[in-house]
PDB file of C-alpha atoms in Angstrom:
ATOM      1  CA  UNK C   1     150.675  92.012  83.807  1.00  0.00           C
ATOM      2  CA  UNK C   2     148.855  91.167  80.550  1.00  0.00           C
ATOM      3  CA  UNK C   3     150.285  88.662  78.010  1.00  0.00           C
ATOM      4  CA  UNK C   4     150.775  89.470  74.251  1.00  0.00           C
ATOM      5  CA  UNK C   5     148.930  86.295  73.421  1.00  0.00           C
ATOM      6  CA  UNK C   6     146.981  83.447  74.928  1.00  0.00           C
ATOM      7  CA  UNK C   7     146.024  79.970  73.594  1.00  0.00           C
ATOM      8  CA  UNK C   8     142.722  79.574  75.530  1.00  0.00           C
ATOM      9  CA  UNK C   9     139.222  80.905  75.167  1.00  0.00           C
ATOM     10  CA  UNK C  10     139.046  84.545  76.137  1.00  0.00           C
ATOM     11  CA  UNK C  11     136.436  83.927  78.931  1.00  0.00           C
ATOM     12  CA  UNK C  12     138.637  81.072  80.314  1.00  0.00           C
ATOM     13  CA  UNK C  13     141.698  83.260  80.371  1.00  0.00           C
ATOM     14  CA  UNK C  14     139.670  86.221  82.011  1.00  0.00           C
ATOM     15  CA  UNK C  15     138.340  83.800  84.664  1.00  0.00           C
ATOM     16  CA  UNK C  16     141.969  82.824  85.479  1.00  0.00           C
ATOM     17  CA  UNK C  17     143.007  86.434  85.442  1.00  0.00           C
ATOM     18  CA  UNK C  18     140.871  87.752  88.007  1.00  0.00           C
ATOM     19  CA  UNK C  19     137.107  88.253  88.979  1.00  0.00           C
ATOM     20  CA  UNK C  20     134.528  88.998  86.065  1.00  0.00           C
ATOM     21  CA  UNK C  21     132.221  91.327  87.784  1.00  0.00           C
ATOM     22  CA  UNK C  22     130.275  92.204  84.694  1.00  0.00           C
ATOM     23  CA  UNK C  23     129.289  90.407  81.534  1.00  0.00           C
ATOM     24  CA  UNK C  24     127.768  92.162  78.472  1.00  0.00           C
ATOM     25  CA  UNK C  25     126.112  89.609  76.332  1.00  0.00           C
ATOM     26  CA  UNK C  26     126.564  89.963  72.434  1.00  0.00           C
ATOM     27  CA  UNK C  27     123.868  91.848  70.692  1.00  0.00           C
ATOM     28  CA  UNK C  28     123.514  92.181  66.856  1.00  0.00           C
ATOM     29  CA  UNK C  29     127.113  93.290  66.780  1.00  0.00           C
ATOM     30  CA  UNK C  30     128.402  89.821  67.825  1.00  0.00           C
ATOM     31  CA  UNK C  31     130.713  91.502  70.289  1.00  0.00           C
ATOM     32  CA  UNK C  32     130.904  90.516  73.863  1.00  0.00           C
ATOM     33  CA  UNK C  33     132.651  92.429  76.740  1.00  0.00           C
ATOM     34  CA  UNK C  34     133.535  91.861  80.451  1.00  0.00           C
ATOM     35  CA  UNK C  35     134.348  93.871  83.464  1.00  0.00           C
ATOM     36  CA  UNK C  36     137.277  92.339  85.081  1.00  0.00           C
ATOM     37  CA  UNK C  37     138.912  93.065  88.505  1.00  0.00           C
ATOM     38  CA  UNK C  38     142.452  91.980  89.360  1.00  0.00           C
ATOM     39  CA  UNK C  39     143.384  93.052  92.896  1.00  0.00           C
ATOM     40  CA  UNK C  40     142.241  96.736  93.142  1.00  0.00           C
ATOM     41  CA  UNK C  41     142.230  97.452  89.310  1.00  0.00           C
ATOM     42  CA  UNK C  42     139.351  97.300  87.102  1.00  0.00           C
ATOM     43  CA  UNK C  43     139.362  96.778  83.315  1.00  0.00           C
ATOM     44  CA  UNK C  44     136.667  96.661  80.494  1.00  0.00           C
ATOM     45  CA  UNK C  45     137.775  93.925  78.093  1.00  0.00           C
ATOM     46  CA  UNK C  46     136.056  93.826  74.744  1.00  0.00           C
ATOM     47  CA  UNK C  47     136.311  90.902  72.181  1.00  0.00           C
ATOM     48  CA  UNK C  48     134.007  89.078  69.820  1.00  0.00           C
ATOM     49  CA  UNK C  49     132.738  85.472  69.182  1.00  0.00           C
ATOM     50  CA  UNK C  50     131.069  83.354  66.846  1.00  0.00           C
ATOM     51  CA  UNK C  51     127.435  84.692  66.496  1.00  0.00           C
ATOM     52  CA  UNK C  52     125.203  83.461  63.628  1.00  0.00           C
ATOM     53  CA  UNK C  53     122.782  86.397  64.077  1.00  0.00           C
ATOM     54  CA  UNK C  54     125.402  89.196  64.068  1.00  0.00           C
ATOM     55  CA  UNK C  55     125.320  91.652  61.260  1.00  0.00           C
ATOM     56  CA  UNK C  56     128.764  90.982  60.109  1.00  0.00           C
ATOM     57  CA  UNK C  57     130.845  87.729  59.975  1.00  0.00           C
ATOM     58  CA  UNK C  58     133.468  87.145  62.454  1.00  0.00           C
ATOM     59  CA  UNK C  59     136.412  88.164  60.083  1.00  0.00           C
ATOM     60  CA  UNK C  60     134.842  91.579  59.485  1.00  0.00           C
ATOM     61  CA  UNK C  61     134.196  92.068  63.138  1.00  0.00           C
ATOM     62  CA  UNK C  62     137.832  91.252  63.974  1.00  0.00           C
ATOM     63  CA  UNK C  63     138.678  94.038  61.480  1.00  0.00           C
ATOM     64  CA  UNK C  64     136.565  96.585  63.343  1.00  0.00           C
ATOM     65  CA  UNK C  65     138.196  95.680  66.764  1.00  0.00           C
ATOM     66  CA  UNK C  66     141.599  96.267  64.992  1.00  0.00           C
ATOM     67  CA  UNK C  67     140.097  99.567  63.703  1.00  0.00           C
ATOM     68  CA  UNK C  68     139.129 100.473  67.289  1.00  0.00           C
ATOM     69  CA  UNK C  69     142.700  99.792  68.476  1.00  0.00           C
ATOM     70  CA  UNK C  70     143.994 102.189  65.750  1.00  0.00           C
ATOM     71  CA  UNK C  71     141.611 104.853  66.833  1.00  0.00           C
ATOM     72  CA  UNK C  72     142.509 104.506  70.556  1.00  0.00           C
ATOM     73  CA  UNK C  73     146.136 104.685  69.810  1.00  0.00           C
ATOM     74  CA  UNK C  74     145.829 107.793  67.626  1.00  0.00           C
ATOM     75  CA  UNK C  75     143.916 109.934  70.046  1.00  0.00           C
ATOM     76  CA  UNK C  76     144.216 110.364  73.856  1.00  0.00           C
ATOM     77  CA  UNK C  77     141.375 112.395  75.470  1.00  0.00           C
ATOM     78  CA  UNK C  78     139.642 112.526  78.903  1.00  0.00           C
ATOM     79  CA  UNK C  79     136.268 111.405  77.316  1.00  0.00           C
ATOM     80  CA  UNK C  80     137.879 108.306  75.717  1.00  0.00           C
ATOM     81  CA  UNK C  81     138.784 105.229  77.800  1.00  0.00           C
ATOM     82  CA  UNK C  82     142.584 104.498  77.658  1.00  0.00           C
ATOM     83  CA  UNK C  83     143.462 101.261  75.932  1.00  0.00           C
ATOM     84  CA  UNK C  84     145.933  99.483  78.037  1.00  0.00           C
ATOM     85  CA  UNK C  85     146.890  96.582  75.744  1.00  0.00           C
ATOM     86  CA  UNK C  86     145.731  94.091  73.146  1.00  0.00           C
ATOM     87  CA  UNK C  87     145.706  90.460  73.850  1.00  0.00           C
ATOM     88  CA  UNK C  88     145.755  87.909  70.869  1.00  0.00           C
ATOM     89  CA  UNK C  89     143.685  84.855  71.188  1.00  0.00           C
ATOM     90  CA  UNK C  90     143.271  81.827  68.775  1.00  0.00           C
ATOM     91  CA  UNK C  91     140.121  83.536  67.175  1.00  0.00           C
ATOM     92  CA  UNK C  92     140.077  87.328  68.184  1.00  0.00           C
ATOM     93  CA  UNK C  93     141.804  90.094  69.877  1.00  0.00           C
ATOM     94  CA  UNK C  94     140.886  91.113  73.424  1.00  0.00           C
ATOM     95  CA  UNK C  95     140.859  94.793  73.897  1.00  0.00           C
ATOM     96  CA  UNK C  96     141.785  95.773  77.396  1.00  0.00           C
ATOM     97  CA  UNK C  97     140.613  99.302  78.392  1.00  0.00           C
ATOM     98  CA  UNK C  98     140.334 101.242  81.620  1.00  0.00           C
ATOM     99  CA  UNK C  99     136.983 100.691  83.419  1.00  0.00           C
ATOM    100  CA  UNK C 100     134.736 103.790  83.451  1.00  0.00           C
ATOM    101  CA  UNK C 101     131.882 104.025  85.819  1.00  0.00           C
ATOM    102  CA  UNK C 102     128.553 105.397  84.345  1.00  0.00           C
ATOM    103  CA  UNK C 103     125.092 104.637  83.087  1.00  0.00           C
ATOM    104  CA  UNK C 104     124.491 104.140  79.360  1.00  0.00           C
ATOM    105  CA  UNK C 105     122.513 106.985  77.665  1.00  0.00           C
ATOM    106  CA  UNK C 106     121.034 104.317  75.410  1.00  0.00           C
ATOM    107  CA  UNK C 107     118.714 103.302  78.259  1.00  0.00           C
ATOM    108  CA  UNK C 108     115.675 105.525  78.128  1.00  0.00           C
ATOM    109  CA  UNK C 109     115.459 106.034  81.890  1.00  0.00           C
ATOM    110  CA  UNK C 110     118.996 107.089  81.998  1.00  0.00           C
ATOM    111  CA  UNK C 111     118.661 109.418  78.956  1.00  0.00           C
ATOM    112  CA  UNK C 112     115.667 111.169  80.620  1.00  0.00           C
ATOM    113  CA  UNK C 113     117.631 111.564  83.769  1.00  0.00           C
ATOM    114  CA  UNK C 114     120.384 113.262  81.821  1.00  0.00           C
ATOM    115  CA  UNK C 115     117.994 115.445  79.894  1.00  0.00           C
ATOM    116  CA  UNK C 116     116.659 116.788  83.277  1.00  0.00           C
ATOM    117  CA  UNK C 117     119.941 117.846  84.438  1.00  0.00           C
ATOM    118  CA  UNK C 118     120.712 121.627  84.842  1.00  0.00           C
ATOM    119  CA  UNK C 119     121.485 123.165  81.404  1.00  0.00           C
ATOM    120  CA  UNK C 120     125.021 124.039  82.530  1.00  0.00           C
ATOM    121  CA  UNK C 121     125.995 120.303  83.337  1.00  0.00           C
ATOM    122  CA  UNK C 122     124.467 119.128  79.950  1.00  0.00           C
ATOM    123  CA  UNK C 123     126.484 121.802  78.023  1.00  0.00           C
ATOM    124  CA  UNK C 124     129.638 120.772  79.904  1.00  0.00           C
ATOM    125  CA  UNK C 125     129.146 117.146  78.846  1.00  0.00           C
ATOM    126  CA  UNK C 126     128.476 118.183  75.319  1.00  0.00           C
ATOM    127  CA  UNK C 127     131.630 120.352  75.398  1.00  0.00           C
ATOM    128  CA  UNK C 128     133.579 117.189  76.351  1.00  0.00           C
ATOM    129  CA  UNK C 129     131.970 115.276  73.461  1.00  0.00           C
ATOM    130  CA  UNK C 130     132.773 117.992  70.987  1.00  0.00           C
ATOM    131  CA  UNK C 131     136.296 118.544  72.234  1.00  0.00           C
ATOM    132  CA  UNK C 132     137.031 114.712  71.678  1.00  0.00           C
ATOM    133  CA  UNK C 133     135.583 114.902  68.220  1.00  0.00           C
ATOM    134  CA  UNK C 134     137.846 117.910  67.385  1.00  0.00           C
ATOM    135  CA  UNK C 135     140.712 115.708  68.279  1.00  0.00           C
ATOM    136  CA  UNK C 136     139.366 112.800  66.313  1.00  0.00           C
ATOM    137  CA  UNK C 137     138.778 115.088  63.349  1.00  0.00           C
ATOM    138  CA  UNK C 138     142.228 116.491  63.467  1.00  0.00           C
ATOM    139  CA  UNK C 139     143.519 112.877  63.507  1.00  0.00           C
ATOM    140  CA  UNK C 140     141.441 112.193  60.417  1.00  0.00           C
ATOM    141  CA  UNK C 141     138.572 110.186  61.940  1.00  0.00           C
ATOM    142  CA  UNK C 142     135.034 110.557  60.693  1.00  0.00           C
ATOM    143  CA  UNK C 143     132.073 109.353  62.717  1.00  0.00           C
ATOM    144  CA  UNK C 144     129.879 106.275  61.830  1.00  0.00           C
ATOM    145  CA  UNK C 145     127.318 104.729  64.041  1.00  0.00           C
ATOM    146  CA  UNK C 146     127.490 107.317  66.761  1.00  0.00           C
ATOM    147  CA  UNK C 147     124.225 107.409  68.867  1.00  0.00           C
ATOM    148  CA  UNK C 148     123.019 107.457  72.507  1.00  0.00           C
ATOM    149  CA  UNK C 149     124.534 104.061  73.269  1.00  0.00           C
ATOM    150  CA  UNK C 150     127.758 105.509  72.454  1.00  0.00           C
ATOM    151  CA  UNK C 151     127.827 107.385  75.662  1.00  0.00           C
ATOM    152  CA  UNK C 152     128.237 106.734  79.427  1.00  0.00           C
ATOM    153  CA  UNK C 153     127.406 109.371  82.057  1.00  0.00           C
ATOM    154  CA  UNK C 154     128.770 109.130  85.514  1.00  0.00           C
ATOM    155  CA  UNK C 155     126.166 111.262  87.419  1.00  0.00           C
ATOM    156  CA  UNK C 156     128.106 111.597  90.844  1.00  0.00           C
ATOM    157  CA  UNK C 157     131.379 112.539  89.007  1.00  0.00           C
ATOM    158  CA  UNK C 158     129.571 114.508  86.253  1.00  0.00           C
ATOM    159  CA  UNK C 159     131.766 112.814  83.615  1.00  0.00           C
ATOM    160  CA  UNK C 160     130.901 111.830  80.072  1.00  0.00           C
ATOM    161  CA  UNK C 161     132.571 108.788  78.590  1.00  0.00           C
ATOM    162  CA  UNK C 162     132.444 107.923  74.833  1.00  0.00           C
ATOM    163  CA  UNK C 163     132.607 104.312  73.748  1.00  0.00           C
ATOM    164  CA  UNK C 164     132.078 101.755  70.843  1.00  0.00           C
ATOM    165  CA  UNK C 165     133.795 103.855  68.077  1.00  0.00           C
ATOM    166  CA  UNK C 166     134.676 100.837  66.176  1.00  0.00           C
ATOM    167  CA  UNK C 167     132.919 101.905  62.881  1.00  0.00           C
ATOM    168  CA  UNK C 168     134.782 105.386  62.633  1.00  0.00           C
ATOM    169  CA  UNK C 169     136.776 105.566  59.695  1.00  0.00           C
ATOM    170  CA  UNK C 170     139.915 107.406  58.462  1.00  0.00           C
ATOM    171  CA  UNK C 171     139.187 110.237  56.079  1.00  0.00           C
ATOM    172  CA  UNK C 172     136.307 111.014  53.702  1.00  0.00           C
ATOM    173  CA  UNK C 173     134.635 107.985  52.098  1.00  0.00           C
ATOM    174  CA  UNK C 174     131.580 107.338  49.900  1.00  0.00           C
ATOM    175  CA  UNK C 175     128.428 105.815  51.186  1.00  0.00           C
ATOM    176  CA  UNK C 176     128.498 102.216  49.701  1.00  0.00           C
ATOM    177  CA  UNK C 177     125.517 100.916  51.650  1.00  0.00           C
ATOM    178  CA  UNK C 178     122.684 103.381  51.096  1.00  0.00           C
ATOM    179  CA  UNK C 179     121.289 103.251  54.606  1.00  0.00           C
ATOM    180  CA  UNK C 180     124.319 103.098  56.801  1.00  0.00           C
ATOM    181  CA  UNK C 181     124.898 101.653  60.315  1.00  0.00           C
ATOM    182  CA  UNK C 182     123.372 103.940  62.967  1.00  0.00           C
ATOM    183  CA  UNK C 183     120.232 105.365  64.672  1.00  0.00           C
ATOM    184  CA  UNK C 184     118.066 107.346  62.341  1.00  0.00           C
ATOM    185  CA  UNK C 185     117.506 110.091  64.896  1.00  0.00           C
ATOM    186  CA  UNK C 186     121.196 110.860  64.872  1.00  0.00           C
ATOM    187  CA  UNK C 187     122.184 110.131  61.239  1.00  0.00           C
ATOM    188  CA  UNK C 188     123.076 112.765  58.672  1.00  0.00           C
ATOM    189  CA  UNK C 189     120.997 112.842  55.395  1.00  0.00           C
ATOM    190  CA  UNK C 190     123.990 111.481  53.431  1.00  0.00           C
ATOM    191  CA  UNK C 191     124.118 108.474  55.560  1.00  0.00           C
ATOM    192  CA  UNK C 192     120.916 107.343  53.780  1.00  0.00           C
ATOM    193  CA  UNK C 193     122.177 107.995  50.210  1.00  0.00           C
ATOM    194  CA  UNK C 194     124.246 105.629  48.273  1.00  0.00           C
ATOM    195  CA  UNK C 195     127.405 107.244  46.727  1.00  0.00           C
ATOM    196  CA  UNK C 196     127.108 110.368  49.033  1.00  0.00           C
ATOM    197  CA  UNK C 197     130.337 111.753  50.644  1.00  0.00           C
ATOM    198  CA  UNK C 198     130.714 111.004  54.267  1.00  0.00           C
ATOM    199  CA  UNK C 199     133.139 113.379  55.746  1.00  0.00           C
ATOM    200  CA  UNK C 200     133.801 116.065  58.448  1.00  0.00           C
ATOM    201  CA  UNK C 201     130.472 117.769  57.662  1.00  0.00           C
ATOM    202  CA  UNK C 202     128.811 114.455  58.520  1.00  0.00           C
ATOM    203  CA  UNK C 203     130.448 114.443  61.959  1.00  0.00           C
ATOM    204  CA  UNK C 204     129.234 118.026  62.523  1.00  0.00           C
ATOM    205  CA  UNK C 205     125.639 117.135  61.863  1.00  0.00           C
ATOM    206  CA  UNK C 206     125.661 114.086  63.952  1.00  0.00           C
ATOM    207  CA  UNK C 207     127.187 116.017  66.852  1.00  0.00           C
ATOM    208  CA  UNK C 208     124.612 118.829  66.434  1.00  0.00           C
ATOM    209  CA  UNK C 209     121.778 116.037  66.426  1.00  0.00           C
ATOM    210  CA  UNK C 210     123.129 114.853  69.652  1.00  0.00           C
ATOM    211  CA  UNK C 211     122.775 118.096  71.321  1.00  0.00           C
ATOM    212  CA  UNK C 212     119.331 118.672  69.959  1.00  0.00           C
ATOM    213  CA  UNK C 213     118.166 115.217  71.373  1.00  0.00           C
ATOM    214  CA  UNK C 214     119.925 115.615  74.799  1.00  0.00           C
ATOM    215  CA  UNK C 215     119.670 119.310  75.531  1.00  0.00           C
ATOM    216  CA  UNK C 216     115.772 119.954  75.065  1.00  0.00           C
ATOM    217  CA  UNK C 217     115.894 123.542  76.079  1.00  0.00           C
ATOM    218  CA  UNK C 218     119.088 124.863  74.432  1.00  0.00           C
ATOM    219  CA  UNK C 219     119.785 128.544  75.014  1.00  0.00           C
ATOM    220  CA  UNK C 220     118.922 130.580  71.845  1.00  0.00           C
ATOM    221  CA  UNK C 221     122.447 131.158  70.878  1.00  0.00           C
ATOM    222  CA  UNK C 222     123.341 127.305  71.012  1.00  0.00           C
ATOM    223  CA  UNK C 223     119.969 126.361  69.364  1.00  0.00           C
ATOM    224  CA  UNK C 224     120.902 128.773  66.401  1.00  0.00           C
ATOM    225  CA  UNK C 225     124.171 126.919  65.938  1.00  0.00           C
ATOM    226  CA  UNK C 226     122.467 123.373  66.133  1.00  0.00           C
ATOM    227  CA  UNK C 227     119.891 124.536  63.550  1.00  0.00           C
ATOM    228  CA  UNK C 228     122.436 125.764  61.219  1.00  0.00           C
ATOM    229  CA  UNK C 229     124.350 122.602  61.545  1.00  0.00           C
ATOM    230  CA  UNK C 230     121.439 120.375  60.671  1.00  0.00           C
ATOM    231  CA  UNK C 231     119.980 122.673  57.926  1.00  0.00           C
ATOM    232  CA  UNK C 232     122.257 124.877  55.873  1.00  0.00           C
ATOM    233  CA  UNK C 233     125.240 122.735  57.157  1.00  0.00           C
ATOM    234  CA  UNK C 234     128.664 123.995  58.312  1.00  0.00           C
ATOM    235  CA  UNK C 235     131.382 123.257  55.830  1.00  0.00           C
ATOM    236  CA  UNK C 236     133.498 121.124  58.317  1.00  0.00           C
ATOM    237  CA  UNK C 237     133.560 119.795  61.735  1.00  0.00           C
ATOM    238  CA  UNK C 238     136.036 122.588  62.895  1.00  0.00           C
ATOM    239  CA  UNK C 239     133.567 125.317  61.645  1.00  0.00           C
ATOM    240  CA  UNK C 240     130.914 123.802  63.701  1.00  0.00           C
ATOM    241  CA  UNK C 241     133.015 123.468  66.759  1.00  0.00           C
ATOM    242  CA  UNK C 242     134.234 127.132  66.494  1.00  0.00           C
ATOM    243  CA  UNK C 243     130.644 128.260  66.171  1.00  0.00           C
ATOM    244  CA  UNK C 244     129.465 126.298  69.224  1.00  0.00           C
ATOM    245  CA  UNK C 245     132.541 127.542  71.318  1.00  0.00           C
ATOM    246  CA  UNK C 246     131.710 131.139  70.329  1.00  0.00           C
ATOM    247  CA  UNK C 247     128.045 130.828  71.222  1.00  0.00           C
ATOM    248  CA  UNK C 248     129.010 128.957  74.438  1.00  0.00           C
ATOM    249  CA  UNK C 249     131.325 131.753  75.541  1.00  0.00           C
ATOM    250  CA  UNK C 250     128.619 134.442  75.041  1.00  0.00           C
ATOM    251  CA  UNK C 251     126.337 132.663  77.456  1.00  0.00           C
ATOM    252  CA  UNK C 252     128.570 130.816  79.883  1.00  0.00           C
ATOM    253  CA  UNK C 253     127.905 133.030  82.804  1.00  0.00           C
ATOM    254  CA  UNK C 254     124.226 133.174  82.251  1.00  0.00           C
ATOM    255  CA  UNK C 255     123.616 129.494  82.008  1.00  0.00           C
ATOM    256  CA  UNK C 256     121.151 128.791  84.803  1.00  0.00           C
ATOM    257  CA  UNK C 257     120.006 125.589  86.608  1.00  0.00           C
ATOM    258  CA  UNK C 258     116.863 124.508  84.872  1.00  0.00           C
ATOM    259  CA  UNK C 259     114.182 123.286  87.141  1.00  0.00           C
ATOM    260  CA  UNK C 260     113.276 119.620  86.778  1.00  0.00           C
TER     261      UNK C 260
END
């Protein structure tokens, strides 16, 4: 139902295609996204536009969108929205994803609501996040700019969705920026050091920090894994993930619902 290319402005095309029920105005990224309904189907459409205040120019932002396409086509996972197609416009591609319901954990109120969930439910969400990153790691991807606004949580369905992985990169790289893109609360030390290696160990650190920030009362076995991941450090993401799974298996039956 979607064309391979259009010769009009993306918003004009989407208005013609169906009903735009949500618009996500460009932030500092310069990207702009839409929720579009055609018949009974809903889609999330991500593109970019001229934005003088964006931290990257239009050409570089288009490159990141194409990087996101590469990632989406390399890994299929329940926590990652499926990419249906890419539509070329005169200026930028339009990435057409499946629509996912959920609240953004970048919102402080939503985040506190999530942190107040039963421990069992938070751990299940983290398990989905970590399993996704095991698949990404196996496909050669290293995280960059992952933080709370990279996650949606559907409270009724108890489902975590991971979004906006445009800055993830293939394989180990060197830090060429000094202070890289991201939230300081989540970032690994090497993401602040010019020339430092950014690799699978970096992904492990950031994932561990995610749990420390979202699971305030982690059971001791899990807390020990997270502390090791953010101090002595694991040698790779798979090593961290294996330690997490081992710790989870020892406490699975004893995870109790935490009072709120």
